[in-house]
Structure formats: C-alpha cells, structure tokens
mmCIF file of C-alpha atoms and ligand atoms in Angstrom:
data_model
loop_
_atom_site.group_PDB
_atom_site.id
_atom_site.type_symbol
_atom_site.label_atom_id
_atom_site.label_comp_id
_atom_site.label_asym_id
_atom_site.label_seq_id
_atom_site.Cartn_x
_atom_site.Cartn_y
_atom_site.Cartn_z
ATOM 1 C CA UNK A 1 0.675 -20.349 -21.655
ATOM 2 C CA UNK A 2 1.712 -17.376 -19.657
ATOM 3 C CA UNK A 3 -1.065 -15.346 -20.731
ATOM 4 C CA UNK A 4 -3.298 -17.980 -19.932
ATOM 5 C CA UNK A 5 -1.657 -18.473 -16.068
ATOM 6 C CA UNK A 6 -2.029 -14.197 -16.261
ATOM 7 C CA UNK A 7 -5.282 -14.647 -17.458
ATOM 8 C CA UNK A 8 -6.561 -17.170 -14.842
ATOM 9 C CA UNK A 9 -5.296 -14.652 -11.401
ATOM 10 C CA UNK A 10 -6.919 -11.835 -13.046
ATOM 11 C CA UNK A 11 -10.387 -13.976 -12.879
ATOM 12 C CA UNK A 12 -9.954 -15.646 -9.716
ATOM 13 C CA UNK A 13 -9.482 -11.983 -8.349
ATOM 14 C CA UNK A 14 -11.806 -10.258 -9.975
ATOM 15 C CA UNK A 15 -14.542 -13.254 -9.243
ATOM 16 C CA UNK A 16 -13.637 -12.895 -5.689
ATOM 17 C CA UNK A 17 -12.687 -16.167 -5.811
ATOM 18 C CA UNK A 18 -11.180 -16.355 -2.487
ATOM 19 C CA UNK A 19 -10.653 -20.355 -2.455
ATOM 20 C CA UNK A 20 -9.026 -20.448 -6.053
ATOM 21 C CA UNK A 21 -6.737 -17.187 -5.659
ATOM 22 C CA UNK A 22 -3.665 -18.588 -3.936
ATOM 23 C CA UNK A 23 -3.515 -21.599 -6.225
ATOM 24 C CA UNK A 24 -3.574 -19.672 -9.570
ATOM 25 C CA UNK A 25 -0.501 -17.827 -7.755
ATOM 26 C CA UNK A 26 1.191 -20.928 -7.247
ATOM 27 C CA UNK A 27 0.594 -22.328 -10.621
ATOM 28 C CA UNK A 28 2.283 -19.264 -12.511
ATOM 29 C CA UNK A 29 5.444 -19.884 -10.037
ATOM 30 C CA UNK A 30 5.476 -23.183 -10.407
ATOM 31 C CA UNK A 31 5.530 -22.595 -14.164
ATOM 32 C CA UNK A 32 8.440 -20.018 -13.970
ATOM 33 C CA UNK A 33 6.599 -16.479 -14.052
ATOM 34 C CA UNK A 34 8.330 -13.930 -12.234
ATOM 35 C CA UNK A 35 7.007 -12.428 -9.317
ATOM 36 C CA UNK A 36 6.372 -8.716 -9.789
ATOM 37 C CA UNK A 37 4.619 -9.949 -13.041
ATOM 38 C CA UNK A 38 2.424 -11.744 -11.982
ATOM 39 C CA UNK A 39 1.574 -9.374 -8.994
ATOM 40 C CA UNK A 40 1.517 -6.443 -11.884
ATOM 41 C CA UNK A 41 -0.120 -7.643 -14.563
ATOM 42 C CA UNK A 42 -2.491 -10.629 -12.857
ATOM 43 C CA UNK A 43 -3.345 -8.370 -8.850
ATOM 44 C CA UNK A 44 -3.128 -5.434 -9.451
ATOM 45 C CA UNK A 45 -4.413 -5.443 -13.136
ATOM 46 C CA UNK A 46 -7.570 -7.020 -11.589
ATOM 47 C CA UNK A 47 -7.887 -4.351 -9.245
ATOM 48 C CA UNK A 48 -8.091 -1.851 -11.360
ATOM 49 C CA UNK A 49 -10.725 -3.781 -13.519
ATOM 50 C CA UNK A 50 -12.783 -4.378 -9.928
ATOM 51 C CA UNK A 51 -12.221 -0.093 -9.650
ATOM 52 C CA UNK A 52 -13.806 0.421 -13.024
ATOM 53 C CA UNK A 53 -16.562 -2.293 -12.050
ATOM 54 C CA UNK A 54 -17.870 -0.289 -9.115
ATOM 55 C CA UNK A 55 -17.562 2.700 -10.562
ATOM 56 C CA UNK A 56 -20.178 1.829 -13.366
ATOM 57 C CA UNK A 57 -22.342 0.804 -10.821
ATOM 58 C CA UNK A 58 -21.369 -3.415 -12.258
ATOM 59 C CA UNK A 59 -20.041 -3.733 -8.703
ATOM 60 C CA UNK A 60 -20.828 -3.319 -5.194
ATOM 61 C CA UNK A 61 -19.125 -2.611 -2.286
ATOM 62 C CA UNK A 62 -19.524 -6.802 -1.201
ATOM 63 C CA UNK A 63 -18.196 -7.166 -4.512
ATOM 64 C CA UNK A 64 -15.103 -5.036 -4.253
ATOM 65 C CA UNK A 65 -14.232 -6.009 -0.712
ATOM 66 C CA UNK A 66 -14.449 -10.450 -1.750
ATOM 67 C CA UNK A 67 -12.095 -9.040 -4.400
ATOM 68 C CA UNK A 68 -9.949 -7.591 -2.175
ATOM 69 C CA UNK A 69 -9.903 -10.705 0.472
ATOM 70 C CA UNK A 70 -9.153 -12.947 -2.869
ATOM 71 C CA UNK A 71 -6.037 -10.486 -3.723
ATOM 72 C CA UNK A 72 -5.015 -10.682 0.357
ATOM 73 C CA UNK A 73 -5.038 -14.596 -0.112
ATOM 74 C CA UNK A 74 -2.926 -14.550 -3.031
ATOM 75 C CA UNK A 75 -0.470 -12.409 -1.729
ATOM 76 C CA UNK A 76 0.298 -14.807 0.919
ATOM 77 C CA UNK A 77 1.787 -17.156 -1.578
ATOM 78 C CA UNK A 78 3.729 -14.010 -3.397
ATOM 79 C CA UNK A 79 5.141 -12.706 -0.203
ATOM 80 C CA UNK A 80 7.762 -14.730 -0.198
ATOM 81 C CA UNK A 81 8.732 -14.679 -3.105
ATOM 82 C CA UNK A 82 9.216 -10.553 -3.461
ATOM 83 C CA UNK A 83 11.326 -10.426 -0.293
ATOM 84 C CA UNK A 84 14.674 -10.408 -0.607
ATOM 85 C CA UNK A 85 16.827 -11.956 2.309
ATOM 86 C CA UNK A 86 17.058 -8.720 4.981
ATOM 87 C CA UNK A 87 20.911 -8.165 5.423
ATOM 88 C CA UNK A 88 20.567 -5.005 7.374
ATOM 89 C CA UNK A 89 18.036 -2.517 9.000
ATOM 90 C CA UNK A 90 18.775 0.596 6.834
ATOM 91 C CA UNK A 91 16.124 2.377 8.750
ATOM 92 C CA UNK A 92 12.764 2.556 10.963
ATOM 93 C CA UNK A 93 9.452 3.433 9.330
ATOM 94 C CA UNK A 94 6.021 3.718 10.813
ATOM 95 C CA UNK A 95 3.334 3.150 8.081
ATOM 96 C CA UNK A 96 -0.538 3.052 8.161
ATOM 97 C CA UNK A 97 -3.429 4.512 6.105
ATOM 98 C CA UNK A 98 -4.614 7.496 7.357
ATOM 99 C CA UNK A 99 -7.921 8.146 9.240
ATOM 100 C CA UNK A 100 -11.017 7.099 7.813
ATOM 101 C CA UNK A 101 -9.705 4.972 5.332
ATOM 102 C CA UNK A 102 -9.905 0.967 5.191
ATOM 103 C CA UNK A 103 -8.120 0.720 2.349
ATOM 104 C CA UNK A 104 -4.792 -1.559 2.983
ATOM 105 C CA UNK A 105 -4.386 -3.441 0.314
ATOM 106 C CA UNK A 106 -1.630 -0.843 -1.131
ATOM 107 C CA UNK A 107 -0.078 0.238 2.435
ATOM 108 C CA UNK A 108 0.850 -3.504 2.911
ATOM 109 C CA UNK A 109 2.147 -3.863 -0.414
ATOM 110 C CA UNK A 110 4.722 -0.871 0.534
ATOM 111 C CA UNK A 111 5.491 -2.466 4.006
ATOM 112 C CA UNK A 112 6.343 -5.605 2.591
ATOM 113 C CA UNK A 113 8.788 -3.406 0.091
ATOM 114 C CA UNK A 114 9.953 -1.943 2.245
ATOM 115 C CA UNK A 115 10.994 -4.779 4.761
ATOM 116 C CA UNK A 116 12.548 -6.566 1.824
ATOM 117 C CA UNK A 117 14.971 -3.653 1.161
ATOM 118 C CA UNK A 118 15.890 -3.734 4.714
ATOM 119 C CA UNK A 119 13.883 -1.216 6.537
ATOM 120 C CA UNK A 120 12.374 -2.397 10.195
ATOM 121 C CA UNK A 121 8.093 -1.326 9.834
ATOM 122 C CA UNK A 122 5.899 -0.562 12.447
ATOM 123 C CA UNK A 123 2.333 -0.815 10.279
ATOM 124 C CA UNK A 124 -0.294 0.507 12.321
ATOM 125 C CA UNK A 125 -2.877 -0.542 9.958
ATOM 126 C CA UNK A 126 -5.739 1.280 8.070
ATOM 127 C CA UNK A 127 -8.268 4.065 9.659
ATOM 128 C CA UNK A 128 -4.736 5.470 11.407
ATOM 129 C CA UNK A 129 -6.150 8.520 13.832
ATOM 130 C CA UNK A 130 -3.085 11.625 13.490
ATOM 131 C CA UNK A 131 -2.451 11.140 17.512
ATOM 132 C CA UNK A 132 -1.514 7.691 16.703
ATOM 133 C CA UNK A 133 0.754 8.340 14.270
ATOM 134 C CA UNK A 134 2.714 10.465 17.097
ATOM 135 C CA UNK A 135 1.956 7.887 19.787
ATOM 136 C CA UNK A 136 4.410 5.404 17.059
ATOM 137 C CA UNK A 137 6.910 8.368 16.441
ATOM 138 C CA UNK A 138 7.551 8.689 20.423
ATOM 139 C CA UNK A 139 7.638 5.040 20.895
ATOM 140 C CA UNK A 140 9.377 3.978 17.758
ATOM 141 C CA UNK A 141 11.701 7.216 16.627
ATOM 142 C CA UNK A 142 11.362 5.798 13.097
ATOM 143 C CA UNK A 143 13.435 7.871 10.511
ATOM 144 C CA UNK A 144 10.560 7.692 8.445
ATOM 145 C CA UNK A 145 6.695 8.079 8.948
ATOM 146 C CA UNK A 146 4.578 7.056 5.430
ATOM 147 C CA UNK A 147 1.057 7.889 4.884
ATOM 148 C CA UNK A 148 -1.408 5.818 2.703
ATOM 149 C CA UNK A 149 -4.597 7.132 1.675
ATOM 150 C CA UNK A 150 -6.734 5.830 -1.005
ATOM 151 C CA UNK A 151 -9.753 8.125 -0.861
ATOM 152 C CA UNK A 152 -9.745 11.976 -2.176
ATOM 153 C CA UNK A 153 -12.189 12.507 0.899
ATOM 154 C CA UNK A 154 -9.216 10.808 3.239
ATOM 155 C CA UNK A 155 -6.291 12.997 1.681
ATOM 156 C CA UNK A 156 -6.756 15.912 4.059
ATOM 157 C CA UNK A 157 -6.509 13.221 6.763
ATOM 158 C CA UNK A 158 -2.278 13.553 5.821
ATOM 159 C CA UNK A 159 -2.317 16.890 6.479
ATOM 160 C CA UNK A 160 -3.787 16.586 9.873
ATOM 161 C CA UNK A 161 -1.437 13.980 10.575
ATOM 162 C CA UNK A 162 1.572 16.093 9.823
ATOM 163 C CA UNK A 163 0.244 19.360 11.644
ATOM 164 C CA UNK A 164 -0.114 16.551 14.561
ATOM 165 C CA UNK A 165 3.161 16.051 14.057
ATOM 166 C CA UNK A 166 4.477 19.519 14.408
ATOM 167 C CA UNK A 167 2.292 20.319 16.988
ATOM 168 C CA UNK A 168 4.253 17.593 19.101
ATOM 169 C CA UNK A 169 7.268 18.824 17.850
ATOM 170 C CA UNK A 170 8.397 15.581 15.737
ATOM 171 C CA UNK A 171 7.841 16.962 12.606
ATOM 172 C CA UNK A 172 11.471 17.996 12.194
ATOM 173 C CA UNK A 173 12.775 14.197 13.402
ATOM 174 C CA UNK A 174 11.278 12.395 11.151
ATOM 175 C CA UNK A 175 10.724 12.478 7.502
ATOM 176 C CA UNK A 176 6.852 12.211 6.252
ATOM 177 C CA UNK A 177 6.277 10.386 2.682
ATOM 178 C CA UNK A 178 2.919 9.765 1.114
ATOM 179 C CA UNK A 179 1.257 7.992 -1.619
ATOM 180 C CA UNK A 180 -2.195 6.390 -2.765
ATOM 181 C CA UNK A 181 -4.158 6.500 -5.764
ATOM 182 C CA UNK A 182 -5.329 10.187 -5.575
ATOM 183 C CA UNK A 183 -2.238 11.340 -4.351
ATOM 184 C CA UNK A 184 0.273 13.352 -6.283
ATOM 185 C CA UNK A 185 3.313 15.306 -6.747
ATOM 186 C CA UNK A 186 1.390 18.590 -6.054
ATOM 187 C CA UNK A 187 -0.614 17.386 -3.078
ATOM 188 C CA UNK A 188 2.447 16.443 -1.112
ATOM 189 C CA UNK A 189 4.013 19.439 -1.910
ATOM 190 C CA UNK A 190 1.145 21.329 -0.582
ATOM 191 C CA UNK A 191 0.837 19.985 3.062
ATOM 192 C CA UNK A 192 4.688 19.865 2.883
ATOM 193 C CA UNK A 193 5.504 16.189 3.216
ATOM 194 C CA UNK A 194 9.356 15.129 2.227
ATOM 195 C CA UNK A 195 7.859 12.930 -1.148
ATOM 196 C CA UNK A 196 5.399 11.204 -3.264
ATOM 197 C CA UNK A 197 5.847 7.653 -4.139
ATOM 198 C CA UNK A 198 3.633 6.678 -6.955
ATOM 199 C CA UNK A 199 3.567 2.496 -6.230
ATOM 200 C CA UNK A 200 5.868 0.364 -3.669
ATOM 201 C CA UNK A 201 8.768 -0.161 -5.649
ATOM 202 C CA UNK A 202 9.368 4.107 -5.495
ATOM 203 C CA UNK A 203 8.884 3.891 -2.201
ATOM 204 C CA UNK A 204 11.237 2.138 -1.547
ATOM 205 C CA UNK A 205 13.696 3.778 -3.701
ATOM 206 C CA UNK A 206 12.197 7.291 -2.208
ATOM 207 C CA UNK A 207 12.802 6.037 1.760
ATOM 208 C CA UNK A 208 16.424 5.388 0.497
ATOM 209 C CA UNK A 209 16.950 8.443 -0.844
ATOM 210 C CA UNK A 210 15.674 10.080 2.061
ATOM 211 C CA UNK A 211 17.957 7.895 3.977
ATOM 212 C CA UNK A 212 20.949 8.872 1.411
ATOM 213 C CA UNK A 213 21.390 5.376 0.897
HETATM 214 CO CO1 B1M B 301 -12.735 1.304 -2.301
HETATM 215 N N1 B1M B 301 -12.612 2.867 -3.458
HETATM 216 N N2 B1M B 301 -14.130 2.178 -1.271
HETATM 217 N N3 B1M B 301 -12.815 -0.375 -1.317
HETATM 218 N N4 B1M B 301 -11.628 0.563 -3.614
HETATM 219 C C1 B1M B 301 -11.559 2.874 -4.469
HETATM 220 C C2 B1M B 301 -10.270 3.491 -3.911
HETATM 221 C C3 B1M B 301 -12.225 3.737 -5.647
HETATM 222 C C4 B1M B 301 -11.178 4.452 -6.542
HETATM 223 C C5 B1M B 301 -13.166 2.836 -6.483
HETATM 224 C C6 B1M B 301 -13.758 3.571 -7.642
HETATM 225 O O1 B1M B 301 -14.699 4.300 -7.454
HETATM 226 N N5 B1M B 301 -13.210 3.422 -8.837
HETATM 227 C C7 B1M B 301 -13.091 4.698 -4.828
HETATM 228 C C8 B1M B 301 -12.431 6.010 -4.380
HETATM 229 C C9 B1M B 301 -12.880 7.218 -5.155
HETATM 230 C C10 B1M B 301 -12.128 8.423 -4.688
HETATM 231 O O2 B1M B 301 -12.198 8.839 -3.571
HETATM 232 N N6 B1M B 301 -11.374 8.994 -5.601
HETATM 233 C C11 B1M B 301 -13.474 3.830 -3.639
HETATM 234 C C12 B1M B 301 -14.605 4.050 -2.812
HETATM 235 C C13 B1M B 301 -15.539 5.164 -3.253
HETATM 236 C C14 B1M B 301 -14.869 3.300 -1.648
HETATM 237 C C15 B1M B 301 -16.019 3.483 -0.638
HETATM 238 C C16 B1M B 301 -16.307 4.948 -0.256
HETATM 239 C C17 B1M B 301 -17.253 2.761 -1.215
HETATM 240 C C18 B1M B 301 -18.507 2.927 -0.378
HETATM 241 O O3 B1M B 301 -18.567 2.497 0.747
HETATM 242 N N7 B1M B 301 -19.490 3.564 -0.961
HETATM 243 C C19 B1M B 301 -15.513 2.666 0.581
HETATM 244 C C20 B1M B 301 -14.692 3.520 1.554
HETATM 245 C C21 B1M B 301 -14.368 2.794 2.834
HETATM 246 C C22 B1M B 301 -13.355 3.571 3.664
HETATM 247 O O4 B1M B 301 -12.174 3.463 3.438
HETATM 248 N N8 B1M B 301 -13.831 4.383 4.585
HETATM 249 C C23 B1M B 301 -14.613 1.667 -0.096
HETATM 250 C C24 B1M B 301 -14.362 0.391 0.410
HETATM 251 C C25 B1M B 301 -13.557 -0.552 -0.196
HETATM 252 C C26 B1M B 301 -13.402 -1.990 0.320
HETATM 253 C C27 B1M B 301 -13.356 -2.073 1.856
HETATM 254 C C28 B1M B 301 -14.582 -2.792 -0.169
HETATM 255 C C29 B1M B 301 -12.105 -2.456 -0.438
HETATM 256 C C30 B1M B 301 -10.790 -2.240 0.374
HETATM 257 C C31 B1M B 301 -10.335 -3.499 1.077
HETATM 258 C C32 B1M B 301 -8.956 -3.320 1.652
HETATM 259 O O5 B1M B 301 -8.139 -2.504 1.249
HETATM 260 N N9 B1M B 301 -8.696 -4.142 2.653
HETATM 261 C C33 B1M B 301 -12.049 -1.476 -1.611
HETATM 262 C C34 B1M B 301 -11.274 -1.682 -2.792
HETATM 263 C C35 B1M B 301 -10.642 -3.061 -2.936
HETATM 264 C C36 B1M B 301 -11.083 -0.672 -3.779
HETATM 265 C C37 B1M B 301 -10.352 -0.760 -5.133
HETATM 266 C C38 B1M B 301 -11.257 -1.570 -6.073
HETATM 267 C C39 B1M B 301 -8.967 -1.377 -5.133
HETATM 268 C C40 B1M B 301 -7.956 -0.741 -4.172
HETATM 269 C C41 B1M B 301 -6.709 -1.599 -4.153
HETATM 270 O O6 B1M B 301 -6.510 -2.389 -3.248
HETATM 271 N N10 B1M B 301 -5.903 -1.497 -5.223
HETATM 272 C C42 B1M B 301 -10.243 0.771 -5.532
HETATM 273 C C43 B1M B 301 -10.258 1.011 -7.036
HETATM 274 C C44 B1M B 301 -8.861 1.163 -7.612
HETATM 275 O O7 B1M B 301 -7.899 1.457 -6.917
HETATM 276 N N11 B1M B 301 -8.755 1.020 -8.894
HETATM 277 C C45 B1M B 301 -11.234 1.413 -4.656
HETATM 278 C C46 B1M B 301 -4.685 -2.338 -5.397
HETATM 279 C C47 B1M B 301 -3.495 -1.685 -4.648
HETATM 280 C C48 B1M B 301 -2.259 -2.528 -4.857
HETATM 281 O O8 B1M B 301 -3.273 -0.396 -5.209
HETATM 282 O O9 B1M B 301 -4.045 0.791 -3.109
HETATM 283 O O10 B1M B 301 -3.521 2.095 -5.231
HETATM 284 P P1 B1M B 301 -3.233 0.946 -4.339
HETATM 285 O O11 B1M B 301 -1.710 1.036 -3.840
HETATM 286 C C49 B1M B 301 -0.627 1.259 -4.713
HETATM 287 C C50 B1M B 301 -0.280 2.755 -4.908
HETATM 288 O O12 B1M B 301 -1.385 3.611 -4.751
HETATM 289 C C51 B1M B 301 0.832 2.996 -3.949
HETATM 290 O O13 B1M B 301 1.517 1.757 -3.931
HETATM 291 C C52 B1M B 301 0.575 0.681 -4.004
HETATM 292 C C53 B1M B 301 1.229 -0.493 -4.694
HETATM 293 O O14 B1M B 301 1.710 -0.172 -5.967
HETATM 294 N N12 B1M B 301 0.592 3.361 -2.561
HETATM 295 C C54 B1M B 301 1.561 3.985 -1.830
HETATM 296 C C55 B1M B 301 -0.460 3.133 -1.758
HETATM 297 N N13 B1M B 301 -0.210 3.593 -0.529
HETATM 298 C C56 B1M B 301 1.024 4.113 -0.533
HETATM 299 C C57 B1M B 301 1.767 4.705 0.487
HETATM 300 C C58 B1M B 301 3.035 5.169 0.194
HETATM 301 C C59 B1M B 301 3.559 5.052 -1.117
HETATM 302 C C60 B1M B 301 2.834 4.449 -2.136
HETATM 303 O O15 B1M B 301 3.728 5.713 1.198
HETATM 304 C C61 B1M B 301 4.656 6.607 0.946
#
C-alpha cells in the first residue's frame, strides 16, 4: 500500500504529469505517510531518475523541465505539511541560485527549511547576478547569505559572488554557505565559504550552527 502511494508520485513526476502530481501527494497524506518520506523517496527519488533520463539522452530538456513543474505542483500540497509552526526568527538569510543557473527546485526546498526552523528568507530566486547578492546584504543585513548552484559550469559563479562580497566589504558581516549537487566539502573550502550543506535538512542544522544555536 505504501509502496504503491510511493510508487504512484514517483510516476506522476517523472511523467510530468503536472495535473495528477498534487493529488498523488494528497493521497499518501491522507493515507498516513509521513512527509519527508514521501518528499524523499517519491520527489526527489524521481528526480534523480528524470537526471539519469537526460543524461542517456531518454530525456530532453522539455522533458526534464514538465518534470520539474509536476514536482513544483506537488510541493504545494507538502509545504505545509514540513513547516513547523515559526516561534521565533533565529536569524536573516538571503538565498538564491547563483548566476546562470535556473535551477530552483533545491534552493526552495532549503528556504522552506529554513523558514520552518525559524529563520526570516529573502530568496532572490535563480540566475542570482554577484551585485545582487550585495544589493540584499545592504538592504537586508542577513546573518547569513546561501548560495545554490546546480551546474559544475555555475560553481565558479559562488566564488564571484563572495569576492563581490569582499570587494564591498560585507564579506566579514555575514556568513556565506553553499550547496548543490556538484558542490562539496572541498569546493567550499576552496573559495572560502563558512560550509557545505549536502541537502536542506543540513542546512538548516549548518545555519544554526553558524548561528550557535
Ligand atoms: Co538541469 N541539469 N539543466 N534542468 N537538471 C541537472 C542539474 C543535470 C545533473 C542533469 C544530468 O545531466 N544528469 C545536469 C548538470 C550537469 C552538471 O553540470 N554536472 C543538468 C543540465 C546539463 C542542464 C542544462 C544545461 C540542460 C541544457 O539546456 N542542455 C540546463 C541548464 C539551464 C541553466 O540553469 N542555465 C538545465 C535545465 C533544467 C530545467 C530548467 C529543465 C530543470 C530545472 C527546473 C527548475 O529548477 N525550476 C532541470 C532539472 C529539473 C534537472 C534535474 C533533472 C533535477 C534537479 C532537481 O530539481 N533536483 C537535474 C538532475 C539531478 O539533479 N539528478 C538536472 C531535485 C532537488 C530537490 O535536488 O537541486 O540537488 P537539488 O537540491 C538538493 C541539494 O543539492 C541541496 O538541497 C536540496 C534538497 O535536498 N541544495 C542545497 C541545493 N541547493 C542548496 C543550497 C544550500 C544547501 C543545500 O545552501 C547552503
């Protein structure tokens, strides 16, 4: 039964079917499956699947993409349900993927982490240019700024943004955490960001740590 509600979100998403998505959501809640299951195991599971699609040329870019906008529609009906109540702001972050890249899907994830641990977000969205990352740090003076970026061609893009940073002279206000598929341990280390976060729930637990919460 639960592997066949599992079963059923992995298909609608990986079909693309944007109509069916939300409702194959709402049938594994209504029968009692937790929530980060079924966004682990049914999503995300299915976007890996979609990944492995395109890359043996199965799938094309209009597939990926009415994958992704079936994934967006489910969420809606999960979103609620992974928030916790907010009982306090614990602290300000300014998210968005970095320049040249669309990709959102996991960036919105970690804002709506985030926001359910507490934190106030400023998301500035995908294809973030490094000038508007310090535009957000003057306006916002967020403790922490995170950087998404999904494409190894779009991971030099963080470094830029930080050297932005420090060439404005924020880079010592704020603290700068990244993550995304290609990104690692070593990479942040190298353009000397403050962590890594591997998926939404350590970035959460990495922004409080950073926060010494
Ligand atoms: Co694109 N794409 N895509 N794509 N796409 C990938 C990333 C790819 C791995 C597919 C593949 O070849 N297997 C590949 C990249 C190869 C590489 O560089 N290594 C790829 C490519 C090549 C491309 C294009 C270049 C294709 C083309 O045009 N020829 C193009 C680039 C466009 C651009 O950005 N300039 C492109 C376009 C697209 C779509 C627009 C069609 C669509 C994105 C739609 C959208 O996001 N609104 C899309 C999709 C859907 C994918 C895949 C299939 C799925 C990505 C996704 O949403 N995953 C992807 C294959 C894959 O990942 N297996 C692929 C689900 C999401 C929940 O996971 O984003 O990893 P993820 O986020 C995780 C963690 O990474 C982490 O937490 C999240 C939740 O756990 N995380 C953070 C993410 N950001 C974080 C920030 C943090 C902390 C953690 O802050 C601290």
């Amino acid at each position: 039964m639960e592997e066949a509600l599992l079963d059923d979100i992995f298909a609608a998403i990986l079909d693309g079917d944007i109509p069916a998505a939300p409702g194959k959501v709402q049938a594994a809640l209504d029968a009692g499956l937790g929530p980060e299951k079924i966004l682990n195991e049914g999503m995300i599971a299915a976007m890996g699947s979609v990944g492995e699609l395109y890359e043996c040329g199965d799938y094309y870019v209009a597939e990926m993409f009415t994958s992704a906008k079936a994934l967006q529609a489910a969420l809606g009906v999960l979103r609620p349900h992974l928030l916790q109540e907010e009982v306090r702001a614990v602290g300000t972050v300014v998210i968005g993927t970095v320049k040249g890249d669309m990709h959102d899907i996991g960036k919105n994830l970690v804002t709506m982490m985030l926001e359910g641990a507490g934190f106030k977000v400023y998301d500035l969205g995908p294809d973030v240019h490094p000038s508007r990352f310090v535009d957000a740090v003057v306006e916002h003076k967020p403790d922490i700024v995170a950087l998404s970026a999904l494409l190894t061609t779009t991971m030099p893009s963080m470094q830029t943004t930080i050297d932005a940073l420090t060439a404005a002279g924020l880079r010592s206000k704020v603290k700068v955490i990244v993550g995304g598929a290609p990104v690692n341990d070593e990479y942040a280390e190298h353009i000397h960001a403050d962590g890594y976060a591997s998926d939404a729930s350590q970035a959460v637990a990495l922004a409080k740590a950073l926060m010494n919460l």
